[in-house]
Coordinates of C-alpha atoms in Angstrom, one line a residue:
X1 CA 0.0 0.0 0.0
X2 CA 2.6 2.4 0.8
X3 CA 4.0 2.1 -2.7
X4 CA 0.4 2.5 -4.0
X5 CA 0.3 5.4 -2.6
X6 CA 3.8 6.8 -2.5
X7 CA 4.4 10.7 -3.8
X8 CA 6.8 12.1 -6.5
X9 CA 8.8 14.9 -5.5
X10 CA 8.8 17.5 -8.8
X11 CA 11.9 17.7 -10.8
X12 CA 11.3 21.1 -12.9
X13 CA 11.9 21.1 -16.4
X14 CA 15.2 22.8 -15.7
X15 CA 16.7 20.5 -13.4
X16 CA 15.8 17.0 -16.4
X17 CA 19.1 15.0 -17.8
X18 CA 20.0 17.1 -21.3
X19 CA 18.4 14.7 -23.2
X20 CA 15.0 14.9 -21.6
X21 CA 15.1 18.7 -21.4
X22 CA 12.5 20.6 -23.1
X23 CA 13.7 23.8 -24.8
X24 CA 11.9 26.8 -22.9
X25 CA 10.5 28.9 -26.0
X26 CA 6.9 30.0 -25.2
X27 CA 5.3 33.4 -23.6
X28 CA 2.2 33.9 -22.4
X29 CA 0.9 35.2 -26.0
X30 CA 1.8 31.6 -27.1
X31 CA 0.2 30.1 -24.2
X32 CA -3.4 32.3 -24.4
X33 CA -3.3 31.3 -28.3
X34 CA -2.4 27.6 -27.6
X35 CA -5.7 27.5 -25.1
X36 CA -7.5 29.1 -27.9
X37 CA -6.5 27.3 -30.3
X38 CA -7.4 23.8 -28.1
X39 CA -11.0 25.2 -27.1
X40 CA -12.7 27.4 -30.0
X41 CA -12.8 24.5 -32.8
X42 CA -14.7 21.1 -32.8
X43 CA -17.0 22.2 -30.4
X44 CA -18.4 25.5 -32.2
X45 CA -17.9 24.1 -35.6
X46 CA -18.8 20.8 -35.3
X47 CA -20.5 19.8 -32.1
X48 CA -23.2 22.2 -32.1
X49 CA -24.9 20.3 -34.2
X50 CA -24.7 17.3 -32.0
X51 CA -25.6 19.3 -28.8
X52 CA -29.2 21.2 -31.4
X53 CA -29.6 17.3 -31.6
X54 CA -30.0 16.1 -27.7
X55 CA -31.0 20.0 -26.4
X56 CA -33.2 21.9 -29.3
X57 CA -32.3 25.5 -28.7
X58 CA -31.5 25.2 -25.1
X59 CA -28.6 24.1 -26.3
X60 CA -27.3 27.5 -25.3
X61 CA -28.0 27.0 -21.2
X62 CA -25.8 23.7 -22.0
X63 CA -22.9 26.1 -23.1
X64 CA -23.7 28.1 -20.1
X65 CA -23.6 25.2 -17.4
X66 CA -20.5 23.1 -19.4
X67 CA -18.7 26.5 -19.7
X68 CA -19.4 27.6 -16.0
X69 CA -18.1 23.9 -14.9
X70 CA -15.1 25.0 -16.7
X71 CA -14.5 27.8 -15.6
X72 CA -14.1 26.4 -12.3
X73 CA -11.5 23.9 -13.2
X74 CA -9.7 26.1 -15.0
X75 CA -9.0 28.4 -11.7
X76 CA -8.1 25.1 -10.2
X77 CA -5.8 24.5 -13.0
X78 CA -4.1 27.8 -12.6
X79 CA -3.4 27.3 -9.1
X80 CA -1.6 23.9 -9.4
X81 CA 0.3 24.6 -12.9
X82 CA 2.2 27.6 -11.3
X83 CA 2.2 25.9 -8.0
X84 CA 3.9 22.6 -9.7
X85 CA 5.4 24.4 -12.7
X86 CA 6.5 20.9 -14.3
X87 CA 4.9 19.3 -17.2
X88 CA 2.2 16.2 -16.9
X89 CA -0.5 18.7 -15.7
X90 CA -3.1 16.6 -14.2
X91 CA -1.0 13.5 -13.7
X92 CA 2.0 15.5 -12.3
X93 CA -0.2 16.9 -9.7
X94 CA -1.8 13.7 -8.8
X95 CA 1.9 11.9 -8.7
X96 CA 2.4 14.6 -5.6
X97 CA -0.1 15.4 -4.0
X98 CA -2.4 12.2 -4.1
X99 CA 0.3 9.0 -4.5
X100 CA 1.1 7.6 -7.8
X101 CA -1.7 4.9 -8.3
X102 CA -4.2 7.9 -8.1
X103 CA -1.3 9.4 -11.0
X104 CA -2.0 6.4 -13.1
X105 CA -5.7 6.5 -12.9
X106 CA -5.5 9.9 -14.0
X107 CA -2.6 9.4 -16.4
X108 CA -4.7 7.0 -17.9
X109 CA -7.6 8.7 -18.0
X110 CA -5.8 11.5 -19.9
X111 CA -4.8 9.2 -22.3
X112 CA -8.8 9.1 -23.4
X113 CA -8.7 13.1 -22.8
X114 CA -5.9 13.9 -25.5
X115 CA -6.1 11.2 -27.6
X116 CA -9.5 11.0 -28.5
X117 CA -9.8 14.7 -28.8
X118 CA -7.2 14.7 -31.2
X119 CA -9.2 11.7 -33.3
X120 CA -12.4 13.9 -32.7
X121 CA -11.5 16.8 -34.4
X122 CA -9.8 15.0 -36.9
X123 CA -13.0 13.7 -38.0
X124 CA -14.5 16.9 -37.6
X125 CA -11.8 18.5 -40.1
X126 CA -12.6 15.9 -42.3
X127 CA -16.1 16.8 -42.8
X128 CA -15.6 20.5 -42.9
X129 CA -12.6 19.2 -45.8
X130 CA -14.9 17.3 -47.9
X131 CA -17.4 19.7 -48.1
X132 CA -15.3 22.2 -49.2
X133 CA -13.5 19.9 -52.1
X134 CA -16.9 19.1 -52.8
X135 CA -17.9 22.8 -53.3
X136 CA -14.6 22.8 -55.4
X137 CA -16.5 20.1 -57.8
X138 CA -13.9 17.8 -55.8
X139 CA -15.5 14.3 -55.1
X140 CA -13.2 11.7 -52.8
X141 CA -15.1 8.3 -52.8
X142 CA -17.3 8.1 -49.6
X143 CA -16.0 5.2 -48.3
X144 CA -12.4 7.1 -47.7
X145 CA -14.0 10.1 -46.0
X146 CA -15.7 8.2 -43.0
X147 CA -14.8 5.2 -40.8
X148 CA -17.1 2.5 -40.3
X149 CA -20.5 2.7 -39.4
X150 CA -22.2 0.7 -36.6
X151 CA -25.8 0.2 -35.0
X152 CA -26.6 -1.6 -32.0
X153 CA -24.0 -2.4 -28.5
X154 CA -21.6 -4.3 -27.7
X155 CA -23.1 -4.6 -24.2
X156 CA -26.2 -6.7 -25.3
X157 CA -25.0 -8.5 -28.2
X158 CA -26.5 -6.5 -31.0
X159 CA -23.3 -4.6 -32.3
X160 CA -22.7 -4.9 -36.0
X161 CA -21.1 -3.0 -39.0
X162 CA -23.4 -1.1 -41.3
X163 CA -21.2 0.4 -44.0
X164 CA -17.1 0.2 -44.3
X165 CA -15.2 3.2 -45.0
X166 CA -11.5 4.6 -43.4
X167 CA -11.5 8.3 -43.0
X168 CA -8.2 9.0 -45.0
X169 CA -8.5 13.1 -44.6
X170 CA -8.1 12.8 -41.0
X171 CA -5.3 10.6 -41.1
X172 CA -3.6 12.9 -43.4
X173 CA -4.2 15.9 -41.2
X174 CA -3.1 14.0 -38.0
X175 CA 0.3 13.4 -40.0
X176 CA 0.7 17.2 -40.8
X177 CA 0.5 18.5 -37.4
X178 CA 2.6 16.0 -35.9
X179 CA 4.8 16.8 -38.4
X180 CA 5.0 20.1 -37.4
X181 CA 5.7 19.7 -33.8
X182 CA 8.6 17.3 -34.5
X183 CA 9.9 20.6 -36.6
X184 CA 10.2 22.5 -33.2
X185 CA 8.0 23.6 -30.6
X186 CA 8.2 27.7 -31.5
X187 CA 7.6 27.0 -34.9
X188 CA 4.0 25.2 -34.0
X189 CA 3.4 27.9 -32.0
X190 CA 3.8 30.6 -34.3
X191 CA 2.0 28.8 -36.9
X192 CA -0.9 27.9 -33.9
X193 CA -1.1 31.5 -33.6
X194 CA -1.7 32.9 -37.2
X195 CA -4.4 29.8 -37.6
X196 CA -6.2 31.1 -34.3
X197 CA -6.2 34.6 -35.8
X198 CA -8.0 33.0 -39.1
X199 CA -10.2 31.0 -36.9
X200 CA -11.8 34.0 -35.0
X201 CA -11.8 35.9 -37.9
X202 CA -14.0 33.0 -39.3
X203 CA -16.3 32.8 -36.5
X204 CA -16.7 36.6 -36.7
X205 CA -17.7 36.1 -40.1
X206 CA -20.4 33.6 -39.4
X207 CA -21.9 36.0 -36.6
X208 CA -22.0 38.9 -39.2
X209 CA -23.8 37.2 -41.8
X210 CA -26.0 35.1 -39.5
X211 CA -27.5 37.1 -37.0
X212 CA -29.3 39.5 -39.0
X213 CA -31.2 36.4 -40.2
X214 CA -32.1 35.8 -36.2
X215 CA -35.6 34.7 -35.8
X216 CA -37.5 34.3 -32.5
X217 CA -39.7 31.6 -33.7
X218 CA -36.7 29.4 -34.6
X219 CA -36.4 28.8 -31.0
X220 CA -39.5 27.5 -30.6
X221 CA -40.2 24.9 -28.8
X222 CA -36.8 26.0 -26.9
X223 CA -36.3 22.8 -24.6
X224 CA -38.5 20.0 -26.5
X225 CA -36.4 17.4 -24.6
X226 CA -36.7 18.8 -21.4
X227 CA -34.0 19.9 -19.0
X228 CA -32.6 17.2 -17.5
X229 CA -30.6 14.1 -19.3
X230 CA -33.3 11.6 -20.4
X231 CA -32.2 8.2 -21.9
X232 CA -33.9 8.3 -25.4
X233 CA -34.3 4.5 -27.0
X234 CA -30.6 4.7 -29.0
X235 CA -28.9 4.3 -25.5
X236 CA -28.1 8.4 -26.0
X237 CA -29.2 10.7 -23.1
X238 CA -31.3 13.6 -24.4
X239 CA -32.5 17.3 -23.0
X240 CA -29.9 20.2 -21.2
X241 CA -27.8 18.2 -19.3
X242 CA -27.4 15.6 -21.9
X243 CA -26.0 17.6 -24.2
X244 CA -24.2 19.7 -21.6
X245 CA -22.2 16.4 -20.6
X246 CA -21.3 16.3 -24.7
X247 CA -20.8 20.0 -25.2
X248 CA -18.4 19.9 -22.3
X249 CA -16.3 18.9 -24.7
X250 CA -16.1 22.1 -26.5
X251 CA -14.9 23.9 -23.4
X252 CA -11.7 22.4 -22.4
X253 CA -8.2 22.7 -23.8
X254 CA -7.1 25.0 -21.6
X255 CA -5.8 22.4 -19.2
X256 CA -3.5 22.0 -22.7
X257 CA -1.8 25.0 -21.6
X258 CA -0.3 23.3 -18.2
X259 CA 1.7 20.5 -20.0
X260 CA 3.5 23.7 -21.1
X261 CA 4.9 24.6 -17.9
X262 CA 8.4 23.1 -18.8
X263 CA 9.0 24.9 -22.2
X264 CA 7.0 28.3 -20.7
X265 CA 9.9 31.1 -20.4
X266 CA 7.7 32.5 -17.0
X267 CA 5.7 29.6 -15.9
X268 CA 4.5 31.4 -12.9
X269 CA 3.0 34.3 -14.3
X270 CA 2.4 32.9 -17.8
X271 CA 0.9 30.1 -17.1
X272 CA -2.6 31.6 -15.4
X273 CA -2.5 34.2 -18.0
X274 CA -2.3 31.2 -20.5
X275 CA -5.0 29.2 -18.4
X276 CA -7.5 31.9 -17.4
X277 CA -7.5 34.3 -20.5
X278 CA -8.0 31.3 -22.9
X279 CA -11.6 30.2 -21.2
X280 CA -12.9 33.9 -20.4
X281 CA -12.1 34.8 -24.0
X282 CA -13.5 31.3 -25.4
X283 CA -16.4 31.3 -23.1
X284 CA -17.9 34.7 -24.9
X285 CA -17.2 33.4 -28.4
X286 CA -18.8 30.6 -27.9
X287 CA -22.4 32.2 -26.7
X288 CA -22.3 34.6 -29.6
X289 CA -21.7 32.1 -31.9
X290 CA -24.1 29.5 -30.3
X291 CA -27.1 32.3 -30.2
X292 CA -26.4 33.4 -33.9
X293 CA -26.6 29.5 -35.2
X294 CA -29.6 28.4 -33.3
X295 CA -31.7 32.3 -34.0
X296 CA -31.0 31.5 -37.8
X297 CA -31.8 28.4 -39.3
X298 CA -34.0 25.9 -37.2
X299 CA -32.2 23.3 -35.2
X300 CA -33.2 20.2 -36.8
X301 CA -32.1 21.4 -40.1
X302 CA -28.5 21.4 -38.9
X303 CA -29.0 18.7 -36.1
X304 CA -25.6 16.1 -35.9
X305 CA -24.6 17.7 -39.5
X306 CA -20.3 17.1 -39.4
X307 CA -20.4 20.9 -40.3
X308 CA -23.4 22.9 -38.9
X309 CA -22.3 26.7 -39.4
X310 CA -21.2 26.2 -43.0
X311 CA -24.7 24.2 -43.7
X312 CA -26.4 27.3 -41.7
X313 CA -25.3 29.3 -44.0
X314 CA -26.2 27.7 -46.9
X315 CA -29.6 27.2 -45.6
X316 CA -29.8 31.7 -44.9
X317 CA -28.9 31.7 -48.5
X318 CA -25.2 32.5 -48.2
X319 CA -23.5 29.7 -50.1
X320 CA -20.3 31.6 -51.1
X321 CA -19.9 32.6 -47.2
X322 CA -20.8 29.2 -46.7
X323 CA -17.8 27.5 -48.8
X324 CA -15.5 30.4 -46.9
X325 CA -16.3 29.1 -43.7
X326 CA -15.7 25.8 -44.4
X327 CA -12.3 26.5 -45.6
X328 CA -11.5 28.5 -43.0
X329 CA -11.9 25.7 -40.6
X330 CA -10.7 23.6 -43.1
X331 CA -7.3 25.1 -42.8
X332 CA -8.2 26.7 -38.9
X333 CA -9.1 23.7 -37.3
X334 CA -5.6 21.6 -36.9
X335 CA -4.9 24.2 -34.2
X336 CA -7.1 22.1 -31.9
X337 CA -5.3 18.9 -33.6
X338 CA -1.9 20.7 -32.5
X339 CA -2.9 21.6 -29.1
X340 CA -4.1 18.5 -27.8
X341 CA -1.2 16.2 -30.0
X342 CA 1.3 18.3 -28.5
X343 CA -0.5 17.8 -24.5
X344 CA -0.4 14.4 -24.9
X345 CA 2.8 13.8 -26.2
X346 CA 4.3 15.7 -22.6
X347 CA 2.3 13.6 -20.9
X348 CA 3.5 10.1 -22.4
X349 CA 7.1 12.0 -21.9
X350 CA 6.4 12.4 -18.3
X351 CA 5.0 9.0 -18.0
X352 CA 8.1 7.7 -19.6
X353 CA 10.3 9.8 -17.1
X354 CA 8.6 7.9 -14.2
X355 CA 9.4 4.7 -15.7
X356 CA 5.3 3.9 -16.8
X357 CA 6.4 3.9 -20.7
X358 CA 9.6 2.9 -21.8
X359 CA 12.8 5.6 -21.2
X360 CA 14.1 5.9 -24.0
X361 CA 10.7 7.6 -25.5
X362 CA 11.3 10.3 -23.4
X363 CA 14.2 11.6 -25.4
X364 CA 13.9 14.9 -27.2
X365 CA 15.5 15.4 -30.4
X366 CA 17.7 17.8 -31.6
X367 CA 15.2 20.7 -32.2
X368 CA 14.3 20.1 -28.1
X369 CA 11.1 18.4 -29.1
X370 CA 9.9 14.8 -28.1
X371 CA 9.9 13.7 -31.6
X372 CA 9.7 9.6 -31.1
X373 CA 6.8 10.0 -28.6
X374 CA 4.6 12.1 -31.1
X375 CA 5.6 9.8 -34.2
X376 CA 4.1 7.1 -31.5
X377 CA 1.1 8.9 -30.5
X378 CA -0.1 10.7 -34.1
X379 CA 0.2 6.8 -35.4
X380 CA -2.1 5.8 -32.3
X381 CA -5.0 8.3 -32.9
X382 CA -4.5 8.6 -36.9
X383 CA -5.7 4.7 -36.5
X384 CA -8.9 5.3 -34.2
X385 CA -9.2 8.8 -36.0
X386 CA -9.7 6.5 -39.4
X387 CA -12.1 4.1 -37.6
X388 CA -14.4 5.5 -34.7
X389 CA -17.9 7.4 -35.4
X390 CA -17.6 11.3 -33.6
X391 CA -20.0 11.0 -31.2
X392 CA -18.3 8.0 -29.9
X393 CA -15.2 9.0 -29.7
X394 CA -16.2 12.5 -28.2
X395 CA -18.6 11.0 -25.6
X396 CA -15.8 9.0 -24.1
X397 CA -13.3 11.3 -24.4
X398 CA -15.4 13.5 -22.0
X399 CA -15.2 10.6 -19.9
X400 CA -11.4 11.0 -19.1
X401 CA -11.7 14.8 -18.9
X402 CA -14.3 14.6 -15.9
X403 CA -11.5 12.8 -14.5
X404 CA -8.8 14.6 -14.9
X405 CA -10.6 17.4 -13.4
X406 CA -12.2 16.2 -10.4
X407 CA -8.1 15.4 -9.4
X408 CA -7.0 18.4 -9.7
X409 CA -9.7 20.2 -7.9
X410 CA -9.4 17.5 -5.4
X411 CA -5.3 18.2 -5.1
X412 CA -6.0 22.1 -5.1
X413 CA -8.4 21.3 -1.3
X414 CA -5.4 18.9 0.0
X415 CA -2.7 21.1 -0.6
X416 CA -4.6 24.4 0.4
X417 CA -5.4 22.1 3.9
X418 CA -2.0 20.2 3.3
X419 CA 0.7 22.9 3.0
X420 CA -1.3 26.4 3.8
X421 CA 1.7 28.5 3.4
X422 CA 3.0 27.0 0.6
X423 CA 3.8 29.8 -2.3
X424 CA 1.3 30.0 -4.8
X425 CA 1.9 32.7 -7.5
X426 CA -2.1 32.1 -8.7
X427 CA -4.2 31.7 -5.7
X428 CA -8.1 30.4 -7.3
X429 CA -10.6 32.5 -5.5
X430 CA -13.2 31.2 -2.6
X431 CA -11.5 28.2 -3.6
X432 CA -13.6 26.2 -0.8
X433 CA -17.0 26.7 -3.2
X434 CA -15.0 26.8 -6.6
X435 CA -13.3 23.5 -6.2
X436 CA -16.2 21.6 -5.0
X437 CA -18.3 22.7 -7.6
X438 CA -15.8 21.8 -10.4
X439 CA -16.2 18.6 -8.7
X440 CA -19.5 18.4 -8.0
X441 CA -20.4 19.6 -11.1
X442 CA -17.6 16.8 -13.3
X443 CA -19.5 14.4 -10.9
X444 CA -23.1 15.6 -12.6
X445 CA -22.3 15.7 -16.0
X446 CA -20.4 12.7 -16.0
X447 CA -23.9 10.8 -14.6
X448 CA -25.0 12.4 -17.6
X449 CA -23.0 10.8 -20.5
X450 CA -24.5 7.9 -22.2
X451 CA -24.2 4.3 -20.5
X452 CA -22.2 2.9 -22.8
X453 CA -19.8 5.6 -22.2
X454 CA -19.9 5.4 -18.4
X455 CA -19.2 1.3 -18.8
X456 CA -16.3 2.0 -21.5
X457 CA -14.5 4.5 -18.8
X458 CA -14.5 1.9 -16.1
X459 CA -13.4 -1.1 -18.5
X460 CA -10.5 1.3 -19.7
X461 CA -9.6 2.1 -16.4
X462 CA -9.5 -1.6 -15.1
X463 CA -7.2 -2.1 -17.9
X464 CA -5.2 0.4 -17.0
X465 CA -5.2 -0.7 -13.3
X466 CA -4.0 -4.5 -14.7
X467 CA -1.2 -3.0 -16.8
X468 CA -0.2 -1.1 -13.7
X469 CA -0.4 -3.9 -11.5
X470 CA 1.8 -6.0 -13.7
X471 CA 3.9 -3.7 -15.3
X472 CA 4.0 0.2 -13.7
X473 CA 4.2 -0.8 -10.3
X474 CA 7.5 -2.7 -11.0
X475 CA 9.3 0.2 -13.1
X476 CA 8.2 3.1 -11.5
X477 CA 11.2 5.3 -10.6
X478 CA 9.7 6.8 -7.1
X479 CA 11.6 5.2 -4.9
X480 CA 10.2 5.8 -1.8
X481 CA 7.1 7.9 -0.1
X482 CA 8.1 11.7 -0.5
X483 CA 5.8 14.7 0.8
X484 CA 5.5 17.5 -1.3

């Protein structure tokens, strides 16, 4: 038990062998573009649609209660990222403050986070791709712009295949971006930056041209499925909570910004800048957005469309501004691809550090970036990017998310109770009702994800615990019980 629960001391970036040492490179202006970059994309462009689907128009109190949530993570997230200014975010600060199985569960659980987001919004880039090529007069062959389809569950026997297909456009756009941040972490970053620009110009666009078209009656009835999360008879939970628990999705990526502590040139004071800045401005963009989609075109006419705003705008009579937006976010949307490949590849480095994965993926190459680890992981999600339907992949990604930040609103209580008079450079305010509600609220919304995707979490995680058992346990380089 005691090595169950044993704690990591930190080792800051600075103080890594050379050849795990991260090149510090990034201000806060990076950091605040990275966070945007990771939130404002597959949620606005895509998963509205999915969210119309299970809400109707009070679809918009969802982005109100999944963004509020959030926002109360987020100043959890501050606190502990320039508290614990290492990379690892969520599993770093579970490995000290909580013991290190607790840092597996988590590190685990983040392995759903980031790498399913990543396949996500592949898949959403690829629909926002194709219909561009196809406004181009630019047909790919359906079956290589969609993985397999599927009908039934695996939990009562009736699972089956429907149509083939491999998604090839998201593979292809996974390879790009990894690309990329093997080039060097600066270079993604500036590039992450000009895209964000692009994006919010985008989204500005769509808000222009749509809201004069805003009609009252379009939000009538406003909650036909109610307010709650009702299971409907596909297994998927319906009304404001039930897409809330999907929609959550849109709102993080700002925990993103803490694997950065290690390459951040001021981690203390750039790192809640990064953190905090990213969800306030995200936060407003969204319920713009949100209100000028569902006030302009009826909600089941863009219901669980792959790209709602372009097909919005096509329905208000504004094909041209249509095909714009959908290259836009053709070309806008990787930055979410970038954000969350280049999260999880510091976490798998950490992992690797603490002797879960083996060492020698921990190396960083000559340009200071982890370039084995990301060729690793972009081959990983590439494959379930090419394979998994979005909603799936989405739903359970939400899953390790909810995770990730109960712990570290949970590690925020023990160390304020812990070590009182510790430093902290970001302090979150009335923590004692802002922490409990990021995790009573994580607690909510994750009752309110569909069953299968509840049952999926827990199989992944006993997994996890097995592989742990019989193989982390044995390697792990903490050597003894530390306090922190």
């Amino acid at each position: 038990m005691s090595k169950l629960l044993r704690r990591k001391a930190i080792v800051t970036g600075d103080a890594q062998p050379a050849e795990h040492r991260l090149a510090r490179t990034l201000s806060w202006p990076h950091l605040v573009a990275l966070g945007v970059g990771a939130i404002v994309g597959t949620g606005i462009l895509t998963l509205i649609g999915v969210g119309a689907d299970r809400a109707g128009p009070a679809v918009l109190i969802s982005f109100a209660i999944a963004g509020a949530i959030c926002a109360c993570a987020a100043l959890c997230y501050a606190e502990m990222a320039t508290m614990i200014p290492a990379s690892g975010s969520a599993y770093t600060y579970s490995y000290s403050v909580l013991g290190e199985v607790f840092a597996w569960v988590v590190g685990w659980s983040l392995i759903l986070e980031y790498s399913l987001v990543v396949a996500t919004v592949a898949v959403g880039w690829s629909g926002y791709a194709v219909a561009f090529l196809h406004g181009l007069g630019i047909v790919l062959p359906d079956a290589l712009t969609h993985g397999p389809a599927v009908a039934g569950s695996l939990m009562d026997g009736t699972f089956h295949l429907t149509a083939s297909g491999v998604n090839l456009p998201a593979i292809l756009i996974i390879a790009v971006v990894a690309g990329l941040l093997m080039l060097g972490t600066k270079e993604s970053a500036t590039v992450n930056t000009a895209l964000v620009v692009l994006k919010i110009v985008t989204l500005a666009l769509f808000v222009a041209v749509a809201l004069p078209h805003f009609d009252p009656a379009n939000l009538k009835p406003f909650a036909p499925l109610g307010y709650g999360s009702t299971p409907g008879a596909d297994g998927v939970k319906y009304g404001v909570m039930g897409a809330a628990a999907i929609i959550f999705f849109a709102f993080y990526g700002f925990d993103a910004i803490s694997t950065a502590a290690e390459e951040a040139k001021n981690p203390e004071r750039d790192l809640a800048i990064g953190i905090v800045g990213s969800m306030v401005a995200c936060t407003a963009i969204y319920m713009i957005v949100a209100a000028a989609a569902v006030g302009a075109l009826h909600y089941t006419a863009f219901a669980n469309s792959p790209e709602p705003l372009a097909l919005i705008l096509r329905g208000i009579g504004q094909p041209t501004v249509s095909t714009i937006v959908a290259a836009a976010a053709a070309i806008a949307l990787p930055t979410v691809l970038l954000a969350f490949l280049y999260g999880q590849t510091r976490i798998f480095m950490v992992m690797a550090r603490d002797g879960f994965l083996p060492t020698n993926l921990a190396r960083v190459s000559k340009r200071g970036t982890p370039a084995t680890i990301t060729a690793v992981t972009a081959t990983f999600v590439a494959f379930i990017a090419a394979v998994t339907p979005l909603d799936l992949i989405a739903s359970l990604a939400n899953a390790g998310t909810l995770c990730a930040f109960i712990a570290v609103a949970a590690c925020v209580l023990i160390m304020r109770r812990r070590d009182p008079n510790r430093r902290r450079p970001f302090r979150t305010p009335a923590v004692w009702i802002v922490a409990p509600a990021a995790i009573l609220g994580c607690l909510y919304l994750f009752t309110s994800l569909q069953a299968v995707t509840q049952k999926s979490f827990f199989v992944w995680n006993a997994i996890g615990l097995l592989i742990y058992l019989g193989y982390g346990l044995a390697r792990s380089k903490a050597s003894a019980p530390v306090t922190t």
